Short mmCIF file of C-alpha atoms in Angstrom, two decimals:
data_model
loop_
_atom_site.label_atom_id
_atom_site.label_comp_id
_atom_site.label_asym_id
_atom_site.label_seq_id
_atom_site.Cartn_x
_atom_site.Cartn_y
_atom_site.Cartn_z
CA MET A 1 191.04 -57.63 78.96
CA ARG A 2 194.73 -58.72 80.24
CA THR A 3 197.18 -59.20 77.49
CA ARG A 4 200.67 -61.34 77.79
CA THR A 5 199.26 -63.37 80.70
CA THR A 6 201.54 -66.24 79.49
CA PHE A 7 204.46 -63.41 79.23
CA ASP A 8 204.27 -62.04 82.22
CA GLN A 9 203.66 -65.59 84.39
CA ALA A 10 207.41 -65.90 82.47
CA LEU A 11 209.01 -62.83 83.96
CA LYS A 12 207.79 -63.19 87.60
CA GLU A 13 209.62 -66.45 87.00
CA LEU A 14 212.24 -65.03 85.64
CA GLN A 15 212.70 -62.79 88.87
CA GLN A 16 211.89 -65.55 91.85
CA ASP A 17 215.04 -67.76 90.11
CA ILE A 18 216.96 -64.68 90.19
CA LEU A 19 216.03 -64.33 93.71
CA LYS A 20 216.74 -67.38 94.50
CA MET A 21 220.15 -67.67 93.38
CA GLY A 22 220.54 -64.54 95.27
CA PHE A 23 220.08 -65.95 98.55
CA CYS A 24 222.37 -68.79 97.36
CA VAL A 25 225.14 -66.40 97.04
CA GLU A 26 224.61 -64.51 99.97
CA GLU A 27 224.45 -67.99 102.08
CA ALA A 28 228.60 -68.50 100.25
CA ILE A 29 229.38 -65.25 101.62
CA ALA A 30 228.18 -65.64 104.89
CA LYS A 31 229.50 -69.38 104.93
CA ALA A 32 232.84 -68.46 103.40
CA VAL A 33 233.30 -66.34 105.90
CA GLU A 34 232.26 -67.82 108.88
CA SER A 35 234.61 -71.27 107.28
CA LEU A 36 237.62 -68.19 107.79
CA THR A 37 236.68 -66.90 111.35
CA LYS A 38 235.96 -71.24 113.12
CA GLN A 39 238.85 -72.28 110.96
CA ASP A 40 235.85 -75.05 109.49
CA MET A 41 236.88 -76.64 106.59
CA ILE A 42 234.55 -78.73 106.30
CA LEU A 43 231.83 -75.64 106.20
CA ALA A 44 234.61 -74.28 103.54
CA GLN A 45 234.87 -77.00 101.58
CA SER A 46 231.09 -76.89 101.62
CA VAL A 47 231.48 -73.54 100.04
CA ILE A 48 233.62 -74.85 97.04
CA ASP A 49 231.56 -77.52 96.03
CA GLY A 50 228.49 -74.72 96.32
CA ASP A 51 229.66 -73.06 93.82
CA ALA A 52 229.24 -75.22 90.67
CA LEU A 53 225.30 -75.00 91.64
CA ILE A 54 225.26 -70.82 91.44
CA ASP A 55 227.16 -71.21 88.01
CA ILE A 56 224.48 -74.07 87.23
CA GLN A 57 221.46 -71.57 88.21
CA GLU A 58 222.95 -68.68 86.02
CA MET A 59 223.63 -70.69 82.65
CA GLN A 60 219.61 -71.76 83.02
CA ILE A 61 218.82 -68.29 83.88
CA GLU A 62 220.57 -67.88 81.19
CA ASP A 63 219.04 -69.75 78.91
CA LYS A 64 215.63 -68.91 80.17
CA CYS A 65 216.40 -65.01 79.13
CA MET A 66 217.06 -65.86 75.66
CA LYS A 67 214.49 -68.00 75.25
CA LEU A 68 212.18 -65.15 76.69
CA ILE A 69 213.87 -62.58 73.77
CA ALA A 70 213.64 -64.57 70.80
CA THR A 71 209.95 -65.97 71.73
CA GLN A 72 208.68 -63.03 73.03
CA SER A 73 210.19 -59.79 71.15
CA PRO A 74 210.02 -58.02 74.57
CA LEU A 75 210.66 -54.29 74.21
CA ALA A 76 210.48 -51.02 76.25
CA LYS A 77 210.72 -52.74 80.49
CA ASP A 78 209.71 -56.03 79.38
CA LEU A 79 213.43 -55.89 77.53
CA ARG A 80 214.87 -53.73 80.66
CA ARG A 81 214.19 -56.45 82.76
CA ILE A 82 215.58 -59.49 80.58
CA ALA A 83 218.57 -57.15 79.88
CA ALA A 84 218.76 -56.28 83.47
CA GLY A 85 218.26 -60.05 84.13
CA LEU A 86 221.09 -60.86 82.11
CA MET A 87 223.88 -58.54 84.08
CA ILE A 88 223.12 -59.19 87.38
CA ILE A 89 223.26 -62.64 86.94
CA ILE A 90 226.90 -62.31 85.70
CA ASP A 91 227.97 -60.83 89.04
CA LEU A 92 225.91 -62.57 91.35
CA GLU A 93 228.41 -65.04 89.60
CA ARG A 94 231.09 -63.37 90.77
CA ILE A 95 229.94 -62.96 93.87
CA ALA A 96 229.98 -66.85 94.56
CA ASP A 97 233.39 -67.42 92.58
CA LEU A 98 234.79 -64.58 95.44
CA ALA A 99 232.39 -66.07 97.96
CA SER A 100 234.79 -69.51 96.94
CA ASP A 101 237.84 -67.91 96.89
CA ILE A 102 237.59 -66.87 100.66
CA ALA A 103 236.72 -70.48 101.59
CA LYS A 104 239.58 -71.46 99.69
CA SER A 105 241.59 -69.15 101.72
CA ALA A 106 240.43 -70.37 104.70
CA ARG A 107 240.72 -74.06 103.50
CA ARG A 108 245.04 -72.67 103.32
CA ILE A 109 244.87 -71.28 106.59
CA GLY A 110 243.75 -74.62 108.32
CA ASP A 111 243.66 -75.08 111.47
CA GLN A 112 247.04 -72.27 112.20
CA PRO A 113 247.16 -69.92 114.71
CA LEU A 114 245.06 -66.61 113.40
CA ILE A 115 247.91 -64.04 113.25
CA LYS A 116 245.06 -61.10 114.80
CA PRO A 117 241.95 -61.79 115.70
CA LEU A 118 239.79 -61.56 112.93
CA ILE A 119 237.13 -58.50 113.30
CA ASP A 120 236.92 -55.86 110.68
CA ILE A 121 236.68 -59.13 108.20
CA PRO A 122 233.39 -60.16 109.44
CA ARG A 123 232.33 -56.60 109.62
CA MET A 124 232.89 -56.21 105.93
CA ALA A 125 231.57 -59.49 104.89
CA GLU A 126 228.10 -58.96 107.34
CA LEU A 127 228.36 -55.43 105.43
CA ALA A 128 228.47 -56.98 101.57
CA GLN A 129 226.48 -59.82 102.15
CA LYS A 130 223.38 -57.14 103.11
CA MET A 131 224.35 -54.81 100.26
CA VAL A 132 223.50 -58.00 98.41
CA GLY A 133 220.46 -58.46 99.91
CA GLU A 134 219.25 -55.12 99.60
CA ALA A 135 220.78 -55.25 95.86
CA LEU A 136 217.99 -57.89 95.11
CA ASP A 137 215.32 -56.15 96.91
CA ALA A 138 215.59 -53.30 95.22
CA TYR A 139 215.63 -55.33 91.86
CA VAL A 140 212.73 -57.12 93.34
CA ARG A 141 210.46 -54.01 93.72
CA GLU A 142 212.51 -52.30 91.18
CA ASP A 143 212.97 -49.52 93.29
CA PRO A 144 216.24 -47.35 91.69
CA LYS A 145 215.69 -45.56 95.41
CA LEU A 146 216.47 -48.72 97.16
CA ALA A 147 219.57 -48.80 94.86
CA GLU A 148 221.58 -45.62 95.32
CA ALA A 149 220.50 -46.18 99.10
CA MET A 150 222.33 -49.65 99.31
CA ALA A 151 225.10 -47.99 96.80
CA ALA A 152 225.95 -45.77 99.05
CA GLU A 153 227.01 -47.78 101.57
CA ASP A 154 230.18 -48.76 99.17
CA GLU A 155 231.65 -46.34 101.10
CA LEU A 156 231.76 -48.12 104.69
CA VAL A 157 233.10 -51.44 103.50
CA ASP A 158 236.14 -49.06 101.00
CA ASN A 159 236.84 -47.98 104.65
CA LEU A 160 237.03 -50.98 106.32
CA HIS A 161 239.22 -52.17 103.36
CA ASN A 162 241.90 -49.96 103.68
CA GLN A 163 241.94 -50.29 107.74
CA VAL A 164 242.42 -53.73 107.35
CA LEU A 165 244.69 -53.51 104.20
CA ARG A 166 247.58 -50.62 106.66
CA GLU A 167 246.74 -53.40 109.51
CA LEU A 168 247.95 -56.59 107.97
CA LEU A 169 250.70 -54.70 106.18
CA LEU A 170 251.94 -53.81 109.72
CA LEU A 171 252.01 -57.15 110.96
CA MET A 172 253.97 -57.79 107.68
CA MET A 173 256.61 -55.09 108.41
CA VAL A 174 256.85 -56.84 111.97
CA ASP A 175 257.55 -60.06 111.65
CA PRO A 176 257.79 -61.82 108.10
CA SER A 177 256.42 -65.19 109.49
CA VAL A 178 253.31 -64.27 109.25
CA VAL A 179 253.20 -63.55 105.77
CA ASP A 180 251.85 -66.04 104.48
CA GLN A 181 248.40 -66.03 106.30
CA ALA A 182 248.28 -62.50 105.69
CA ILE A 183 248.42 -63.05 102.53
CA ALA A 184 245.35 -65.25 101.99
CA LEU A 185 243.11 -62.48 104.71
CA LEU A 186 245.05 -59.91 102.26
CA PHE A 187 242.79 -61.38 99.33
CA THR A 188 239.67 -62.25 101.57
CA ASN A 189 239.99 -58.40 102.12
CA ARG A 190 240.24 -56.84 98.54
CA HIS A 191 237.36 -60.11 97.88
CA LEU A 192 234.93 -58.82 99.99
CA GLU A 193 235.61 -55.34 99.06
CA ARG A 194 234.37 -56.92 95.56
CA ILE A 195 231.43 -58.58 96.35
CA ALA A 196 230.18 -54.89 97.69
CA ASP A 197 230.84 -53.46 94.35
CA HIS A 198 229.56 -55.94 92.40
CA ALA A 199 226.23 -55.16 94.54
CA THR A 200 226.92 -51.84 92.87
CA ASN A 201 226.62 -52.91 89.99
CA ILE A 202 223.54 -54.43 90.54
CA GLY A 203 222.59 -51.56 92.12
CA GLU A 204 223.02 -49.58 88.22
CA ARG A 205 220.88 -52.52 86.90
CA VAL A 206 217.97 -51.81 88.85
CA VAL A 207 218.24 -48.00 87.69
CA TYR A 208 218.38 -48.58 84.61
CA LEU A 209 215.08 -51.32 84.75
CA ALA A 210 213.55 -49.07 86.57
CA THR A 211 213.80 -45.77 84.48
CA GLY A 212 215.73 -46.13 81.27
CA GLU A 213 218.78 -44.19 82.97
CA ARG A 214 221.66 -45.39 82.72
CA LYS A 215 223.74 -44.10 86.30
CA GLU A 216 227.10 -44.60 87.90
CA LEU A 217 226.60 -45.78 91.24
CA ASN A 218 229.98 -44.85 93.58
CA MET B 1 217.51 -24.98 60.61
CA THR B 2 216.57 -27.39 58.16
CA GLN B 3 212.73 -27.38 57.22
CA SER B 4 211.22 -30.40 57.21
CA LYS B 5 210.18 -32.35 54.53
CA ILE B 6 206.58 -32.71 55.48
CA SER B 7 205.28 -30.40 58.00
CA VAL B 8 201.55 -31.18 59.56
CA LYS B 9 199.85 -27.94 61.87
CA ASN B 10 197.53 -28.54 64.23
CA LEU B 11 196.06 -31.30 61.91
CA ASN B 12 192.03 -32.65 62.58
CA MET B 13 190.50 -34.35 59.93
CA TYR B 14 186.81 -35.58 60.26
CA TYR B 15 184.41 -38.29 58.59
CA GLY B 16 180.84 -36.64 59.53
CA ASP B 17 180.68 -36.01 62.94
CA PHE B 18 183.43 -38.31 63.82
CA HIS B 19 187.08 -36.69 64.87
CA ALA B 20 189.67 -39.16 63.43
CA LEU B 21 192.36 -36.87 63.68
CA LYS B 22 192.65 -34.31 66.77
CA ASN B 23 195.23 -31.78 66.62
CA VAL B 24 197.85 -33.25 65.25
CA ASN B 25 201.82 -32.25 64.94
CA LEU B 26 203.45 -34.22 63.07
CA GLU B 27 207.29 -33.07 61.69
CA VAL B 28 209.04 -35.51 58.98
CA GLU B 29 212.80 -35.09 58.69
CA ALA B 30 213.92 -35.89 54.30
CA ASN B 31 215.50 -39.39 54.19
CA GLN B 32 214.46 -40.25 57.23
CA VAL B 33 212.12 -43.54 58.09
CA THR B 34 208.86 -42.69 60.07
CA ALA B 35 206.85 -46.00 61.59
CA LEU B 36 203.31 -44.87 62.52
CA ILE B 37 202.19 -47.68 64.90
CA GLY B 38 199.10 -47.83 66.99
CA PRO B 39 195.84 -49.86 67.31
CA SER B 40 193.13 -50.73 64.97
CA GLY B 41 191.33 -47.68 64.08
CA CYS B 42 193.70 -44.92 66.23
CA GLY B 43 193.92 -43.04 63.03
CA LYS B 44 197.66 -44.17 61.13
CA SER B 45 196.28 -45.31 57.92
CA THR B 46 193.83 -41.98 58.05
CA PHE B 47 197.16 -39.36 58.50
CA LEU B 48 198.81 -41.82 55.63
CA ARG B 49 195.86 -41.13 53.28
CA VAL B 50 196.09 -37.17 54.43
CA LEU B 51 200.00 -36.68 53.15
CA ASN B 52 198.67 -37.44 49.49
CA ARG B 53 194.64 -36.20 49.86
CA MET B 54 193.52 -39.97 49.27
CA ASN B 55 191.10 -38.58 51.26
CA ASP B 56 189.47 -36.15 48.69
CA LEU B 57 187.44 -38.46 47.74
CA ILE B 58 185.49 -39.57 50.29
CA GLU B 59 181.78 -38.00 51.29
CA GLY B 60 181.67 -36.02 54.25
CA VAL B 61 185.60 -35.88 55.03
CA LYS B 62 186.64 -32.16 55.95
CA VAL B 63 190.60 -31.86 56.85
CA GLU B 64 191.26 -28.42 58.83
CA GLY B 65 195.04 -27.68 59.85
CA SER B 66 198.37 -27.82 57.19
CA VAL B 67 200.37 -30.78 55.60
CA LEU B 68 203.01 -28.58 54.01
CA LEU B 69 205.79 -30.32 51.66
CA ASP B 70 208.47 -28.81 51.59
CA GLY B 71 207.20 -25.33 52.86
CA CYS B 72 204.43 -25.38 50.21
CA ASP B 73 200.41 -26.67 51.92
CA ILE B 74 199.37 -29.71 49.46
CA TYR B 75 196.17 -28.17 50.31
CA ARG B 76 195.69 -25.70 49.01
CA PRO B 77 193.32 -24.73 46.09
CA GLU B 78 195.51 -24.61 43.38
CA GLU B 79 197.12 -27.85 44.44
CA ASP B 80 197.77 -29.85 41.39
CA VAL B 81 196.51 -33.77 43.23
CA VAL B 82 198.11 -35.93 40.09
CA ASN B 83 201.16 -33.66 40.26
CA LEU B 84 200.94 -34.48 43.91
CA ARG B 85 200.53 -38.09 43.67
CA LYS B 86 203.44 -38.35 41.86
CA ARG B 87 205.56 -36.52 44.21
CA ILE B 88 203.90 -38.79 47.20
CA GLY B 89 203.44 -42.19 45.94
CA MET B 90 202.07 -44.68 48.11
CA VAL B 91 202.34 -48.53 48.75
CA PHE B 92 199.57 -50.77 49.98
CA GLN B 93 198.52 -54.22 52.10
CA ARG B 94 197.70 -55.87 49.30
CA PRO B 95 200.38 -55.73 46.63
CA ASN B 96 198.50 -54.06 43.70
CA PRO B 97 199.96 -54.33 40.05
CA PHE B 98 198.22 -54.04 37.07
CA PRO B 99 196.78 -56.85 35.04
CA MET B 100 199.55 -56.12 32.58
CA SER B 101 202.75 -56.81 31.74
CA VAL B 102 206.08 -56.20 34.11
CA TYR B 103 206.82 -53.45 31.80
CA ASP B 104 203.86 -51.81 31.20
CA ASN B 105 203.40 -51.47 35.24
CA ILE B 106 206.55 -49.82 35.34
CA ALA B 107 206.31 -47.80 32.31
CA TYR B 108 202.23 -46.73 33.26
CA GLY B 109 203.16 -43.85 35.43
CA PRO B 110 205.80 -42.67 32.89
CA ARG B 111 203.64 -42.99 29.84
CA ILE B 112 200.54 -40.71 31.85
CA HIS B 113 203.02 -38.37 32.45
CA GLY B 114 204.03 -38.09 28.92
CA ILE B 115 206.98 -40.26 28.41
CA LYS B 116 206.76 -41.90 24.98
CA ASP B 117 210.12 -42.37 23.91
CA LYS B 118 210.90 -45.98 23.70
CA ARG B 119 214.45 -45.89 24.60
CA LYS B 120 213.49 -43.72 27.50
CA LEU B 121 210.99 -45.86 28.66
CA ASP B 122 212.85 -48.87 28.68
CA GLU B 123 215.39 -47.20 30.94
CA ILE B 124 212.55 -45.71 33.19
CA VAL B 125 212.17 -49.58 33.87
CA GLU B 126 215.63 -51.23 34.27
CA LYS B 127 216.27 -48.49 36.43
CA SER B 128 212.98 -48.49 38.53
CA LEU B 129 213.15 -52.64 38.94
CA ARG B 130 216.78 -52.59 39.85
CA ALA B 131 216.16 -49.60 42.47
CA ALA B 132 213.23 -52.01 43.47
CA VAL B 133 216.20 -54.83 43.32
CA ILE B 134 213.88 -57.31 41.44
CA TRP B 135 215.48 -56.51 38.19
CA ASP B 136 217.18 -59.64 38.27
CA GLU B 137 214.10 -61.53 38.92
CA VAL B 138 212.48 -60.65 36.22
CA GLN B 139 214.40 -59.59 33.68
CA ASP B 140 213.74 -62.30 31.42
CA ARG B 141 209.78 -62.37 31.66
CA LEU B 142 209.25 -57.68 31.26
CA TYR B 143 206.54 -58.95 28.59
CA LYS B 144 204.79 -61.51 31.24
CA SER B 145 202.08 -60.80 33.45
CA ALA B 146 203.17 -58.93 36.62
CA ILE B 147 200.23 -61.26 37.98
CA GLY B 148 201.89 -64.27 37.56
CA LEU B 149 204.61 -63.19 39.91
CA SER B 150 204.67 -64.22 43.95
CA GLY B 151 203.24 -61.84 46.83
CA GLY B 152 206.48 -60.36 47.89
CA GLN B 153 208.01 -60.11 43.60
CA GLN B 154 204.66 -58.38 42.89
CA GLN B 155 204.93 -55.44 46.42
CA ARG B 156 208.37 -55.09 45.03
CA ILE B 157 206.83 -54.44 40.87
CA CYS B 158 204.21 -51.80 42.91
CA ILE B 159 206.88 -50.74 44.71
CA ALA B 160 209.11 -50.13 41.13
CA ARG B 161 205.81 -48.38 39.85
CA LEU B 162 206.24 -45.98 42.54
CA LEU B 163 209.84 -45.09 41.82
CA ALA B 164 209.34 -44.78 37.88
CA VAL B 165 207.69 -41.54 38.54
CA GLU B 166 210.35 -40.19 40.39
CA PRO B 167 208.71 -39.46 43.72
CA GLU B 168 209.99 -37.40 46.68
CA VAL B 169 208.21 -39.33 49.09
CA LEU B 170 206.76 -43.27 49.58
CA LEU B 171 204.14 -43.82 51.78
CA MET B 172 203.52 -47.33 53.11
CA ASP B 173 200.39 -49.12 54.70
CA GLU B 174 201.06 -52.18 56.11
CA PRO B 175 203.55 -53.18 52.91
CA THR B 176 204.17 -56.62 54.00
CA SER B 177 201.31 -57.95 55.89
CA ALA B 178 200.27 -60.24 53.31
CA LEU B 179 203.73 -61.42 53.26
CA ASP B 180 205.61 -64.31 53.97
CA PRO B 181 208.57 -63.54 56.06
CA LEU B 182 211.40 -63.89 53.86
CA ALA B 183 209.82 -61.66 51.39
CA THR B 184 209.28 -59.13 54.61
CA MET B 185 212.79 -59.32 55.28
CA LYS B 186 213.52 -58.52 51.73
CA ILE B 187 211.03 -55.08 51.70
CA GLU B 188 212.46 -53.80 54.49
CA GLU B 189 215.56 -54.33 53.27
CA LEU B 190 214.68 -52.48 50.16
CA ILE B 191 212.99 -49.44 52.80
CA GLN B 192 217.03 -49.29 53.83
CA ALA B 193 218.19 -48.64 50.56
CA LEU B 194 215.38 -46.52 49.38
CA LYS B 195 216.06 -43.79 52.43
CA LYS B 196 219.02 -42.21 51.00
CA GLU B 197 216.71 -41.06 48.21
CA TYR B 198 213.51 -40.56 49.59
CA THR B 199 211.58 -39.87 52.46
CA ILE B 200 209.40 -42.88 53.74
CA ILE B 201 206.52 -42.69 55.88
CA ILE B 202 205.15 -46.76 56.38
CA VAL B 203 202.58 -47.83 58.77
CA THR B 204 202.78 -50.99 60.54
CA HIS B 205 201.37 -53.44 62.96
CA ASN B 206 204.51 -55.27 63.92
CA MET B 207 206.27 -53.29 66.72
CA GLN B 208 209.41 -55.63 65.37
CA GLN B 209 209.37 -53.93 61.66
CA ALA B 210 208.72 -50.19 62.93
CA ALA B 211 212.05 -51.13 65.11
CA ARG B 212 213.66 -52.45 62.74
CA VAL B 213 212.85 -50.28 59.85
CA SER B 214 212.09 -46.37 61.17
CA ASP B 215 214.30 -43.84 62.71
CA VAL B 216 211.54 -41.71 63.90
CA THR B 217 208.20 -43.61 65.18
CA ALA B 218 204.54 -42.05 66.11
CA PHE B 219 202.46 -43.83 68.21
CA PHE B 220 198.59 -42.60 67.90
CA LEU B 221 195.98 -43.53 70.09
CA THR B 222 192.78 -42.58 69.35
CA GLY B 223 193.40 -39.55 66.38
CA ASP B 224 195.62 -38.48 68.62
CA LEU B 225 199.30 -38.73 68.16
CA LEU B 226 200.57 -39.51 71.98
CA GLU B 227 204.01 -39.99 71.73
CA TYR B 228 206.55 -39.26 69.19
CA GLY B 229 210.37 -39.68 68.62
CA LYS B 230 213.38 -41.73 68.12
CA THR B 231 213.07 -45.23 67.80
CA ASP B 232 215.25 -46.39 69.61
CA THR B 233 213.98 -44.43 72.74
CA ILE B 234 210.22 -45.21 71.95
CA PHE B 235 211.28 -48.72 71.96
CA THR B 236 213.59 -49.11 75.18
CA LYS B 237 212.57 -45.85 77.20
CA PRO B 238 208.87 -44.85 76.20
CA THR B 239 207.60 -41.43 77.89
CA ASP B 240 204.10 -42.59 77.75
CA LYS B 241 202.48 -45.41 80.03
CA ARG B 242 199.78 -45.92 76.86
CA THR B 243 203.18 -46.15 74.60
CA GLU B 244 204.75 -48.95 76.63
CA ASP B 245 201.68 -50.66 77.10
CA TYR B 246 200.95 -50.94 73.55
CA ILE B 247 204.11 -51.59 72.67
CA THR B 248 204.66 -54.28 74.86
CA GLY B 249 200.99 -56.12 74.64
CA ARG B 250 199.55 -55.03 77.19
CA PHE B 251 197.17 -52.28 75.68
CA GLY B 252 193.76 -52.24 77.61
#
């Protein structure tokens, strides 16, 4: 006979909620960078405004986790599922904040001409977003191998980050009048690199959830 | 390597044809709390009773293998069972104080073991009641019947009664299953305090209780000791799928 059907259902819902939050976060990254490349202020504003909704999702999920701990006395993998959930939403929330910050950079640059064509930054954004997606996929499948494969991509993001950093430094040295915009782009560069790090953190939670082992990924 | 307080080796137990414990090997360290968990009928209470030969009187029981207490087999023919049960005492599910005064309950064991001096008995009674954290609640009614106390108090009287004969090992068979949450917490706190002096083995159906009070947990299933290890590991990362299923309530 099947026992704990109600609890299993609640765990499934928790997973779905985290997934939904994850989709919103992925969307925020994509829109934030698009608002920067297309210099679309309306899009930028929608990302900034949307952050509040993600914050609400985080609070609701946290609440759900606390109630499950209080009422279901989870142990072993159940406990790890809930603990991993609680930690994953912190990373997701941070990623959303970073996306919002990127949108703020877009707003700061506004419609002034870009000091350079944006090529590597969208590439980084695409990679970082892909990593977040894969981290969530690994979470749903509770698959530590997927999580590790995802974390390996962090190096690509780091390389691009360093490349963009050098390029912007050079531009600022050549022409100090670009400093203001270059700083906004530097922050964006940094934010994308951090987003990939948070995706890696999510991967580490997935490994813990699945195996009970703690492992540094990257 | 230090010697285990209790060392169970290749233990098999049969009730007639029924093979109740199957080749159990377990080391119980001194001054630790060991929790025995498992579904009803898995053999955990049977195992507990093997440890102070409570099964001796049951018809058709056969025990094979060895149970060493400080390296000495308690099933050897010359073992004095009365003395053994003084060294290894037991607390049961339902508090079972004798229908006599609190004082006489506690003094009962020491008297049987030959202590007659009133002052000495007074001393033992107070010391035991204090150790069982019940002294403050009963010091004004030592000569009234223990039956009038609450369930939680009665259980602590039973623990004090054990302590009065200065045991080394305390066996507890679901000691809080008949108690309310507050009384349960008092017993659990008491267990923590007592483990400094005694070695404790507790059978419990309450997973949270096992997780709270024990250092080591042993999971029994149909007479087998399936998994045995540090409590924090068993409850966060059990090795055996069946242990996981049992402690997370998904058995069967």
